[in-house]
mmCIF file of C-alpha atoms and ligand atoms in Angstrom:
data_model
loop_
_atom_site.group_PDB
_atom_site.id
_atom_site.type_symbol
_atom_site.label_atom_id
_atom_site.label_comp_id
_atom_site.label_asym_id
_atom_site.label_seq_id
_atom_site.Cartn_x
_atom_site.Cartn_y
_atom_site.Cartn_z
ATOM 1 C CA MET A 216 26.735 -11.625 -39.926
ATOM 2 C CA ARG A 217 22.947 -11.421 -40.215
ATOM 3 C CA GLY A 218 20.676 -13.082 -42.651
ATOM 4 C CA TRP A 219 19.871 -16.668 -41.717
ATOM 5 C CA ARG A 220 16.935 -17.824 -39.683
ATOM 6 C CA ARG A 221 16.629 -19.905 -36.521
ATOM 7 C CA THR A 222 13.171 -21.137 -37.411
ATOM 8 C CA GLY A 223 12.509 -24.860 -37.263
ATOM 9 C CA VAL A 224 14.997 -25.355 -34.409
ATOM 10 C CA SER A 225 13.804 -27.975 -31.938
ATOM 11 C CA ALA A 226 15.482 -29.809 -29.089
ATOM 12 C CA PRO A 227 16.981 -33.136 -30.227
ATOM 13 C CA SER A 228 14.989 -35.956 -28.632
ATOM 14 C CA ASN A 229 17.691 -38.610 -28.663
ATOM 15 C CA ILE A 230 20.343 -37.085 -26.365
ATOM 16 C CA THR A 231 21.362 -39.470 -23.581
ATOM 17 C CA ALA A 232 24.170 -39.670 -21.041
ATOM 18 C CA HIS A 233 26.269 -41.339 -23.760
ATOM 19 C CA THR A 234 25.963 -38.466 -26.227
ATOM 20 C CA ARG A 235 29.307 -36.796 -26.937
ATOM 21 C CA VAL A 236 29.549 -33.022 -27.174
ATOM 22 C CA VAL A 237 31.569 -31.135 -29.763
ATOM 23 C CA GLY A 238 31.312 -27.456 -30.568
ATOM 24 C CA VAL A 239 32.736 -24.329 -32.099
ATOM 25 C CA ILE A 240 34.580 -21.671 -30.092
ATOM 26 C CA GLY A 241 34.529 -18.147 -31.482
ATOM 27 C CA HIS A 242 33.547 -14.572 -30.768
ATOM 28 C CA PRO A 243 31.090 -13.575 -32.022
ATOM 29 C CA VAL A 244 29.672 -17.017 -32.691
ATOM 30 C CA ARG A 245 25.868 -16.760 -32.628
ATOM 31 C CA HIS A 246 25.775 -16.213 -36.411
ATOM 32 C CA SER A 247 27.627 -19.494 -37.049
ATOM 33 C CA LEU A 248 26.132 -22.001 -39.494
ATOM 34 C CA SER A 249 28.346 -24.756 -38.081
ATOM 35 C CA PRO A 250 25.807 -26.225 -35.596
ATOM 36 C CA VAL A 251 23.227 -26.588 -38.386
ATOM 37 C CA ILE A 252 25.757 -28.161 -40.767
ATOM 38 C CA HIS A 253 27.381 -30.477 -38.230
ATOM 39 C CA ASN A 254 24.196 -31.742 -36.593
ATOM 40 C CA ALA A 255 22.877 -32.625 -40.068
ATOM 41 C CA GLY A 256 26.145 -34.516 -40.630
ATOM 42 C CA PHE A 257 25.877 -36.419 -37.339
ATOM 43 C CA ARG A 258 22.272 -37.374 -38.163
ATOM 44 C CA SER A 259 23.466 -38.729 -41.531
ATOM 45 C CA THR A 260 25.939 -41.129 -39.879
ATOM 46 C CA SER A 261 23.822 -41.763 -36.742
ATOM 47 C CA ALA A 262 26.883 -40.727 -34.711
ATOM 48 C CA ASP A 263 25.812 -40.085 -31.111
ATOM 49 C CA TYR A 264 27.215 -36.556 -31.071
ATOM 50 C CA VAL A 265 25.709 -33.108 -30.604
ATOM 51 C CA TYR A 266 27.332 -29.887 -31.822
ATOM 52 C CA VAL A 267 26.894 -26.542 -30.040
ATOM 53 C CA ALA A 268 28.354 -23.023 -30.194
ATOM 54 C CA PHE A 269 30.500 -21.649 -27.353
ATOM 55 C CA ASP A 270 30.993 -17.876 -27.249
ATOM 56 C CA VAL A 271 34.557 -17.601 -25.946
ATOM 57 C CA ALA A 272 35.929 -14.112 -25.271
ATOM 58 C CA PRO A 273 39.149 -13.038 -27.056
ATOM 59 C CA GLY A 274 42.234 -14.198 -25.136
ATOM 60 C CA LYS A 275 40.398 -17.110 -23.487
ATOM 61 C CA ALA A 276 41.427 -19.915 -25.858
ATOM 62 C CA ASP A 277 43.614 -21.560 -23.170
ATOM 63 C CA ALA A 278 40.677 -21.686 -20.781
ATOM 64 C CA ALA A 279 38.496 -23.176 -23.529
ATOM 65 C CA LEU A 280 41.031 -25.967 -24.110
ATOM 66 C CA GLU A 281 41.153 -26.625 -20.388
ATOM 67 C CA ALA A 282 37.347 -26.925 -20.480
ATOM 68 C CA VAL A 283 37.660 -29.530 -23.237
ATOM 69 C CA ARG A 284 39.678 -31.651 -20.829
ATOM 70 C CA THR A 285 37.450 -30.941 -17.816
ATOM 71 C CA PHE A 286 34.140 -31.634 -19.576
ATOM 72 C CA ASP A 287 35.518 -34.473 -21.721
ATOM 73 C CA ILE A 288 34.424 -32.625 -24.859
ATOM 74 C CA ALA A 289 35.075 -34.791 -27.916
ATOM 75 C CA GLY A 290 36.523 -32.082 -30.190
ATOM 76 C CA LEU A 291 36.285 -28.458 -31.224
ATOM 77 C CA SER A 292 35.942 -26.299 -34.264
ATOM 78 C CA VAL A 293 37.812 -23.019 -33.876
ATOM 79 C CA THR A 294 36.942 -19.733 -35.524
ATOM 80 C CA MET A 295 37.874 -16.071 -35.202
ATOM 81 C CA PRO A 296 39.581 -14.746 -33.122
ATOM 82 C CA HIS A 297 41.078 -17.926 -31.636
ATOM 83 C CA LYS A 298 42.741 -19.761 -34.539
ATOM 84 C CA SER A 299 46.325 -18.651 -33.821
ATOM 85 C CA ASP A 300 45.966 -18.791 -30.026
ATOM 86 C CA VAL A 301 44.743 -22.380 -30.250
ATOM 87 C CA ALA A 302 47.666 -23.245 -32.555
ATOM 88 C CA ARG A 303 49.995 -22.142 -29.746
ATOM 89 C CA ALA A 304 48.034 -23.829 -26.954
ATOM 90 C CA VAL A 305 47.430 -27.382 -28.243
ATOM 91 C CA ASP A 306 49.794 -30.254 -27.441
ATOM 92 C CA ARG A 307 50.605 -31.103 -31.092
ATOM 93 C CA LEU A 308 49.998 -29.679 -34.568
ATOM 94 C CA VAL A 309 49.662 -31.499 -37.875
ATOM 95 C CA PRO A 310 52.156 -30.059 -40.422
ATOM 96 C CA SER A 311 49.696 -27.835 -42.316
ATOM 97 C CA ALA A 312 48.376 -26.271 -39.094
ATOM 98 C CA GLU A 313 51.975 -25.668 -38.076
ATOM 99 C CA ARG A 314 52.784 -23.989 -41.398
ATOM 100 C CA LEU A 315 49.654 -21.816 -41.213
ATOM 101 C CA ASP A 316 50.053 -21.120 -37.475
ATOM 102 C CA SER A 317 46.298 -21.613 -37.405
ATOM 103 C CA VAL A 318 43.948 -24.296 -36.109
ATOM 104 C CA ASN A 319 40.307 -24.716 -37.057
ATOM 105 C CA THR A 320 39.880 -28.208 -35.573
ATOM 106 C CA VAL A 321 40.916 -29.710 -32.253
ATOM 107 C CA GLU A 322 41.076 -33.488 -32.010
ATOM 108 C CA VAL A 323 41.369 -35.261 -28.681
ATOM 109 C CA GLY A 324 43.967 -37.988 -29.257
ATOM 110 C CA GLU A 325 43.794 -41.465 -27.728
ATOM 111 C CA ASP A 326 46.434 -40.390 -25.208
ATOM 112 C CA GLY A 327 44.274 -37.356 -24.281
ATOM 113 C CA ALA A 328 46.580 -34.939 -26.114
ATOM 114 C CA LEU A 329 44.914 -32.056 -27.964
ATOM 115 C CA ILE A 330 45.927 -32.097 -31.633
ATOM 116 C CA GLY A 331 45.452 -29.058 -33.890
ATOM 117 C CA HIS A 332 44.365 -29.458 -37.518
ATOM 118 C CA SER A 333 43.428 -27.057 -40.307
ATOM 119 C CA THR A 334 40.742 -28.485 -42.602
ATOM 120 C CA ASP A 335 39.792 -25.329 -44.562
ATOM 121 C CA GLY A 336 42.174 -25.783 -47.498
ATOM 122 C CA ASP A 337 41.477 -29.504 -47.861
ATOM 123 C CA GLY A 338 37.777 -28.667 -47.560
ATOM 124 C CA LEU A 339 38.036 -26.490 -50.656
ATOM 125 C CA VAL A 340 39.951 -29.182 -52.545
ATOM 126 C CA SER A 341 37.264 -31.754 -51.596
ATOM 127 C CA SER A 342 34.516 -29.376 -52.680
ATOM 128 C CA LEU A 343 36.270 -28.890 -56.034
ATOM 129 C CA GLU A 344 36.656 -32.662 -56.455
ATOM 130 C CA HIS A 345 32.934 -33.023 -55.652
ATOM 131 C CA ASN A 346 32.443 -30.696 -58.663
ATOM 132 C CA ASP A 347 34.824 -32.785 -60.828
ATOM 133 C CA VAL A 348 37.620 -30.212 -60.598
ATOM 134 C CA SER A 349 41.157 -31.360 -59.772
ATOM 135 C CA VAL A 350 43.784 -28.825 -58.667
ATOM 136 C CA SER A 351 46.679 -31.143 -59.455
ATOM 137 C CA GLY A 352 48.899 -29.793 -62.258
ATOM 138 C CA GLN A 353 46.777 -26.641 -62.638
ATOM 139 C CA ASP A 354 47.748 -22.961 -62.818
ATOM 140 C CA ILE A 355 45.710 -21.190 -60.162
ATOM 141 C CA VAL A 356 45.164 -17.536 -59.233
ATOM 142 C CA VAL A 357 44.190 -16.852 -55.623
ATOM 143 C CA LEU A 358 42.736 -13.395 -54.995
ATOM 144 C CA GLY A 359 43.462 -12.419 -51.378
ATOM 145 C CA ALA A 360 46.105 -13.350 -48.831
ATOM 146 C CA GLY A 361 44.203 -13.494 -45.528
ATOM 147 C CA GLY A 362 43.524 -16.554 -43.394
ATOM 148 C CA ALA A 363 41.248 -18.313 -45.899
ATOM 149 C CA ALA A 364 43.618 -17.628 -48.798
ATOM 150 C CA ARG A 365 46.588 -18.975 -46.860
ATOM 151 C CA SER A 366 44.821 -22.252 -46.084
ATOM 152 C CA VAL A 367 43.838 -22.842 -49.709
ATOM 153 C CA ILE A 368 47.311 -21.908 -50.984
ATOM 154 C CA ASP A 369 48.827 -24.434 -48.547
ATOM 155 C CA ALA A 370 46.413 -27.116 -49.811
ATOM 156 C CA PHE A 371 47.123 -26.322 -53.487
ATOM 157 C CA ILE A 372 50.866 -26.708 -52.838
ATOM 158 C CA ARG A 373 50.327 -30.076 -51.103
ATOM 159 C CA ARG A 374 47.942 -31.282 -53.826
ATOM 160 C CA GLY A 375 50.448 -30.635 -56.638
ATOM 161 C CA SER A 376 49.147 -27.502 -58.370
ATOM 162 C CA ARG A 377 51.595 -26.328 -61.038
ATOM 163 C CA SER A 378 51.599 -22.620 -60.143
ATOM 164 C CA ILE A 379 49.789 -20.413 -57.650
ATOM 165 C CA THR A 380 49.685 -16.665 -58.229
ATOM 166 C CA VAL A 381 48.594 -14.817 -55.111
ATOM 167 C CA VAL A 382 47.079 -11.407 -55.857
ATOM 168 C CA ASN A 383 46.432 -9.074 -52.953
ATOM 169 C CA ARG A 384 45.711 -5.417 -52.223
ATOM 170 C CA THR A 385 48.548 -5.523 -49.678
ATOM 171 C CA LEU A 386 51.586 -7.070 -51.382
ATOM 172 C CA GLU A 387 53.402 -7.832 -48.135
ATOM 173 C CA SER A 388 50.813 -10.411 -46.980
ATOM 174 C CA ALA A 389 50.917 -12.163 -50.351
ATOM 175 C CA ARG A 390 54.740 -12.240 -50.225
ATOM 176 C CA ARG A 391 54.666 -14.247 -47.001
ATOM 177 C CA THR A 392 53.155 -17.201 -48.903
ATOM 178 C CA GLU A 393 55.945 -17.192 -51.525
ATOM 179 C CA LYS A 394 58.449 -18.681 -49.095
ATOM 180 C CA TRP A 395 56.291 -21.829 -48.722
ATOM 181 C CA ASP A 396 57.290 -22.852 -52.260
ATOM 182 C CA PRO A 397 59.222 -20.151 -54.155
ATOM 183 C CA ALA A 398 59.248 -22.232 -57.344
ATOM 184 C CA ARG A 399 55.466 -22.370 -57.599
ATOM 185 C CA VAL A 400 54.036 -19.454 -55.573
ATOM 186 C CA ARG A 401 54.277 -15.901 -56.912
ATOM 187 C CA ALA A 402 52.900 -12.785 -55.191
ATOM 188 C CA LEU A 403 51.461 -9.814 -57.086
ATOM 189 C CA GLU A 404 49.970 -6.558 -55.905
ATOM 190 C CA ALA A 405 46.348 -6.225 -57.115
ATOM 191 C CA THR A 406 47.249 -3.203 -59.274
ATOM 192 C CA ASP A 407 50.184 -4.943 -61.027
ATOM 193 C CA ASP A 408 49.866 -5.172 -64.851
ATOM 194 C CA ASP A 409 50.857 -8.856 -64.636
ATOM 195 C CA VAL A 410 47.596 -9.702 -62.849
ATOM 196 C CA ARG A 411 45.711 -9.626 -66.152
ATOM 197 C CA HIS A 412 48.167 -12.110 -67.742
ATOM 198 C CA ALA A 413 48.057 -14.363 -64.692
ATOM 199 C CA VAL A 414 44.255 -14.436 -64.603
ATOM 200 C CA LYS A 415 43.924 -14.994 -68.344
ATOM 201 C CA GLY A 416 46.496 -17.800 -68.262
ATOM 202 C CA SER A 417 45.024 -19.637 -65.284
ATOM 203 C CA ARG A 418 42.667 -22.605 -65.204
ATOM 204 C CA ILE A 419 41.177 -21.836 -61.780
ATOM 205 C CA VAL A 420 40.535 -18.426 -60.180
ATOM 206 C CA VAL A 421 39.697 -18.406 -56.471
ATOM 207 C CA ASN A 422 38.274 -15.374 -54.713
ATOM 208 C CA ALA A 423 39.560 -15.496 -51.133
ATOM 209 C CA THR A 424 38.947 -11.804 -50.440
ATOM 210 C CA SER A 425 35.811 -10.700 -48.625
ATOM 211 C CA ILE A 426 34.639 -8.709 -51.671
ATOM 212 C CA GLY A 427 31.029 -9.668 -52.426
ATOM 213 C CA MET A 428 30.212 -10.664 -48.855
ATOM 214 C CA GLY A 429 26.787 -9.622 -47.610
ATOM 215 C CA LEU A 430 25.590 -8.240 -50.966
ATOM 216 C CA SER A 431 22.072 -9.017 -52.102
ATOM 217 C CA PRO A 432 21.974 -11.761 -54.763
ATOM 218 C CA ARG A 433 19.412 -9.669 -56.639
ATOM 219 C CA ALA A 434 21.222 -6.285 -56.608
ATOM 220 C CA GLU A 435 22.741 -4.740 -59.743
ATOM 221 C CA ILE A 436 26.436 -5.667 -59.954
ATOM 222 C CA SER A 437 28.953 -2.841 -59.952
ATOM 223 C CA PRO A 438 32.690 -3.380 -60.696
ATOM 224 C CA SER A 439 33.487 -2.647 -57.029
ATOM 225 C CA ASP A 440 31.497 -5.786 -56.066
ATOM 226 C CA LEU A 441 33.952 -7.918 -58.065
ATOM 227 C CA PRO A 442 37.475 -8.965 -57.022
ATOM 228 C CA VAL A 443 38.622 -9.326 -60.653
ATOM 229 C CA ASP A 444 37.903 -7.790 -64.068
ATOM 230 C CA ILE A 445 35.253 -10.057 -65.524
ATOM 231 C CA ASN A 446 36.462 -9.361 -69.091
ATOM 232 C CA TRP A 447 39.613 -11.368 -68.337
ATOM 233 C CA LEU A 448 37.653 -14.610 -67.793
ATOM 234 C CA ASN A 449 36.932 -17.248 -70.442
ATOM 235 C CA PRO A 450 34.625 -20.272 -70.642
ATOM 236 C CA GLU A 451 37.512 -22.730 -70.102
ATOM 237 C CA GLN A 452 37.989 -21.443 -66.573
ATOM 238 C CA ILE A 453 36.643 -22.484 -63.198
ATOM 239 C CA ILE A 454 35.737 -19.573 -60.934
ATOM 240 C CA VAL A 455 35.543 -20.276 -57.223
ATOM 241 C CA ASP A 456 34.241 -17.931 -54.542
ATOM 242 C CA LEU A 457 35.001 -18.633 -50.885
ATOM 243 C CA VAL A 458 32.334 -16.106 -49.886
ATOM 244 C CA TYR A 459 29.176 -18.083 -49.028
ATOM 245 C CA HIS A 460 26.850 -15.318 -47.825
ATOM 246 C CA PRO A 461 25.207 -14.857 -50.232
ATOM 247 C CA ILE A 462 25.775 -18.258 -51.842
ATOM 248 C CA ASP A 463 25.378 -16.713 -55.292
ATOM 249 C CA THR A 464 27.862 -13.837 -55.187
ATOM 250 C CA PRO A 465 28.287 -11.074 -57.804
ATOM 251 C CA LEU A 466 31.480 -12.852 -58.958
ATOM 252 C CA LEU A 467 29.715 -16.177 -59.492
ATOM 253 C CA ARG A 468 26.772 -14.529 -61.252
ATOM 254 C CA SER A 469 29.123 -12.608 -63.562
ATOM 255 C CA ALA A 470 31.336 -15.648 -64.219
ATOM 256 C CA ARG A 471 28.290 -17.779 -65.034
ATOM 257 C CA ALA A 472 27.192 -15.109 -67.514
ATOM 258 C CA ALA A 473 30.689 -15.364 -69.060
ATOM 259 C CA ARG A 474 30.025 -19.163 -69.412
ATOM 260 C CA CYS A 475 32.663 -20.178 -66.857
ATOM 261 C CA LYS A 476 32.148 -23.138 -64.549
ATOM 262 C CA VAL A 477 31.496 -21.817 -61.018
ATOM 263 C CA VAL A 478 31.946 -23.331 -57.539
ATOM 264 C CA ASP A 479 30.450 -21.605 -54.485
ATOM 265 C CA GLY A 480 31.927 -21.143 -51.001
ATOM 266 C CA LEU A 481 29.268 -23.145 -49.201
ATOM 267 C CA GLY A 482 30.880 -26.288 -50.609
ATOM 268 C CA MET A 483 34.156 -25.475 -48.832
ATOM 269 C CA LEU A 484 32.333 -24.739 -45.573
ATOM 270 C CA VAL A 485 30.496 -28.059 -45.712
ATOM 271 C CA HIS A 486 33.465 -30.154 -46.854
ATOM 272 C CA GLN A 487 35.820 -28.751 -44.207
ATOM 273 C CA ALA A 488 33.138 -29.654 -41.636
ATOM 274 C CA ALA A 489 32.861 -33.170 -43.083
ATOM 275 C CA LEU A 490 36.646 -33.570 -42.697
ATOM 276 C CA GLN A 491 36.313 -32.435 -39.064
ATOM 277 C CA GLN A 492 33.698 -35.121 -38.411
ATOM 278 C CA LYS A 493 35.998 -37.741 -39.929
ATOM 279 C CA ILE A 494 38.700 -36.616 -37.474
ATOM 280 C CA TRP A 495 36.349 -36.731 -34.451
ATOM 281 C CA THR A 496 34.250 -39.820 -35.213
ATOM 282 C CA GLY A 497 36.075 -41.750 -37.929
ATOM 283 C CA LEU A 498 32.887 -41.501 -40.033
ATOM 284 C CA PHE A 499 32.478 -39.399 -43.174
ATOM 285 C CA PRO A 500 29.051 -37.723 -43.193
ATOM 286 C CA ASP A 501 26.668 -37.077 -46.083
ATOM 287 C CA VAL A 502 27.782 -33.711 -47.517
ATOM 288 C CA ASP A 503 24.574 -33.333 -49.525
ATOM 289 C CA GLU A 504 22.477 -33.548 -46.334
ATOM 290 C CA MET A 505 24.767 -31.006 -44.693
ATOM 291 C CA THR A 506 24.516 -28.664 -47.687
ATOM 292 C CA ARG A 507 20.717 -28.884 -47.734
ATOM 293 C CA ALA A 508 20.598 -27.988 -44.020
ATOM 294 C CA ALA A 509 22.889 -24.984 -44.605
ATOM 295 C CA VAL A 510 20.880 -23.749 -47.591
ATOM 296 C CA ARG A 511 17.642 -24.016 -45.584
ATOM 297 C CA ALA A 512 19.226 -21.961 -42.785
ATOM 298 C CA LEU A 513 20.588 -19.321 -45.170
ATOM 299 C CA ARG A 514 17.284 -18.909 -47.047
HETATM 300 P P1 NAP B 755 40.854 -11.999 -43.782
HETATM 301 O O1 NAP B 755 41.905 -12.816 -43.141
HETATM 302 O O2 NAP B 755 40.365 -10.768 -43.104
HETATM 303 O O3 NAP B 755 41.378 -11.593 -45.269
HETATM 304 C C1 NAP B 755 40.612 -10.757 -46.077
HETATM 305 C C2 NAP B 755 41.253 -10.669 -47.460
HETATM 306 O O4 NAP B 755 40.392 -9.887 -48.300
HETATM 307 C C3 NAP B 755 42.606 -9.985 -47.459
HETATM 308 O O5 NAP B 755 43.401 -10.524 -48.494
HETATM 309 C C4 NAP B 755 42.218 -8.535 -47.783
HETATM 310 O O6 NAP B 755 43.271 -7.793 -48.387
HETATM 311 C C5 NAP B 755 41.132 -8.759 -48.795
HETATM 312 N N1 NAP B 755 40.187 -7.637 -48.888
HETATM 313 C C6 NAP B 755 39.237 -7.284 -47.991
HETATM 314 N N2 NAP B 755 38.547 -6.208 -48.448
HETATM 315 C C7 NAP B 755 39.090 -5.880 -49.653
HETATM 316 C C8 NAP B 755 38.817 -4.879 -50.610
HETATM 317 N N3 NAP B 755 37.834 -3.977 -50.412
HETATM 318 N N4 NAP B 755 39.563 -4.836 -51.730
HETATM 319 C C9 NAP B 755 40.547 -5.748 -51.955
HETATM 320 N N5 NAP B 755 40.852 -6.721 -51.075
HETATM 321 C C10 NAP B 755 40.128 -6.795 -49.937
HETATM 322 O O7 NAP B 755 39.535 -12.869 -44.044
HETATM 323 P P2 NAP B 755 39.463 -14.437 -44.347
HETATM 324 O O8 NAP B 755 39.221 -15.162 -43.090
HETATM 325 O O9 NAP B 755 40.629 -14.793 -45.173
HETATM 326 O O10 NAP B 755 38.095 -14.530 -45.192
HETATM 327 C C11 NAP B 755 38.013 -14.044 -46.526
HETATM 328 C C12 NAP B 755 36.655 -14.433 -47.095
HETATM 329 O O11 NAP B 755 36.571 -15.854 -47.183
HETATM 330 C C13 NAP B 755 35.473 -14.009 -46.221
HETATM 331 O O12 NAP B 755 34.415 -13.588 -47.063
HETATM 332 C C14 NAP B 755 35.070 -15.268 -45.511
HETATM 333 O O13 NAP B 755 33.677 -15.313 -45.197
HETATM 334 C C15 NAP B 755 35.396 -16.316 -46.550
HETATM 335 N N6 NAP B 755 35.681 -17.624 -45.957
HETATM 336 C C16 NAP B 755 34.986 -18.674 -46.436
HETATM 337 C C17 NAP B 755 35.233 -19.931 -45.927
HETATM 338 C C18 NAP B 755 34.454 -21.090 -46.460
HETATM 339 O O14 NAP B 755 34.463 -22.169 -45.835
HETATM 340 N N7 NAP B 755 33.782 -20.945 -47.588
HETATM 341 C C19 NAP B 755 36.212 -20.121 -44.924
HETATM 342 C C20 NAP B 755 36.920 -19.009 -44.483
HETATM 343 C C21 NAP B 755 36.637 -17.756 -45.001
HETATM 344 P P3 NAP B 755 44.378 -7.025 -47.492
HETATM 345 O O15 NAP B 755 45.370 -8.059 -47.077
HETATM 346 O O16 NAP B 755 44.930 -6.007 -48.423
HETATM 347 O O17 NAP B 755 43.628 -6.408 -46.331
#
């Protein structure tokens, strides 16, 4: 992904032999906002940690975990294409990471064991709570059934949402989430007539497809830039976009014009990172500082 600047980057002056290293493994990884977000978080808690990006070739997740042990790295974030490989390679998984077969966070336990977590879904729930939105007892439509969708569906189930309708272009991927809780999760193909009823009857609509990604926030909006028919939305609804580049997506702009409450995807990115820092350091960082750093980098 292009579009954010490296200007203003300077070498931290307070790194010593005590400073702990954490980082993200991914490929490609040089576009990642995570170092900017995390280092702002560590500054906010004065935690003596530094966060860097490691470009790890596909298939090399095992070697990266071995490096964590060798270099006494204090924890990892994990992004594409390593999330499933890391889930298979760590010593233990927390239940949600096990269900998702996906790890975005590696914790080094007190016994030295590597523990796999998935903070994406809880990151979205925290971001919604930060915006005074609770998912408990709500009827929710999730558009998409890829990795991001699966993590938020898992979190909505755990946080007591009343129903979750998963709408996807490819029905088969959506169906796989139904078995997690057949009483509450229903899969629909994007072209199904029932999608309109589900969207109209829901309190929260979450775009977890990549539609809208990379589009200019100033460009004219065409229906193909939107994951849902905007005429189905009403002002009682909360519209959430997981896409964070641009921050103000065509969906959010259209939903705001329809007088819906909107929540952007940067909040999820920042809150899942804050949950990672809590796992690594025991300290919860200042999410507003982290958000400001991310916005500056994206500008
Ligand atoms: P993914 O696993 O590749 O899934 C992509 C999803 O989008 C699938 O459901 C796919 O449908 C659907 N899709 C893609 N193009 C489409 C189109 N033209 N029409 C209809 N559906 C389409 O990707 P992901 O990791 O889940 O990421 C999805 C989005 O969430 C990305 O924009 C990503 O940047 C964002 N994200 C945000 C955060 C955050 O912290 N805010 C975290 C993770 C991801 P099919 O199954 O039919 O292919």
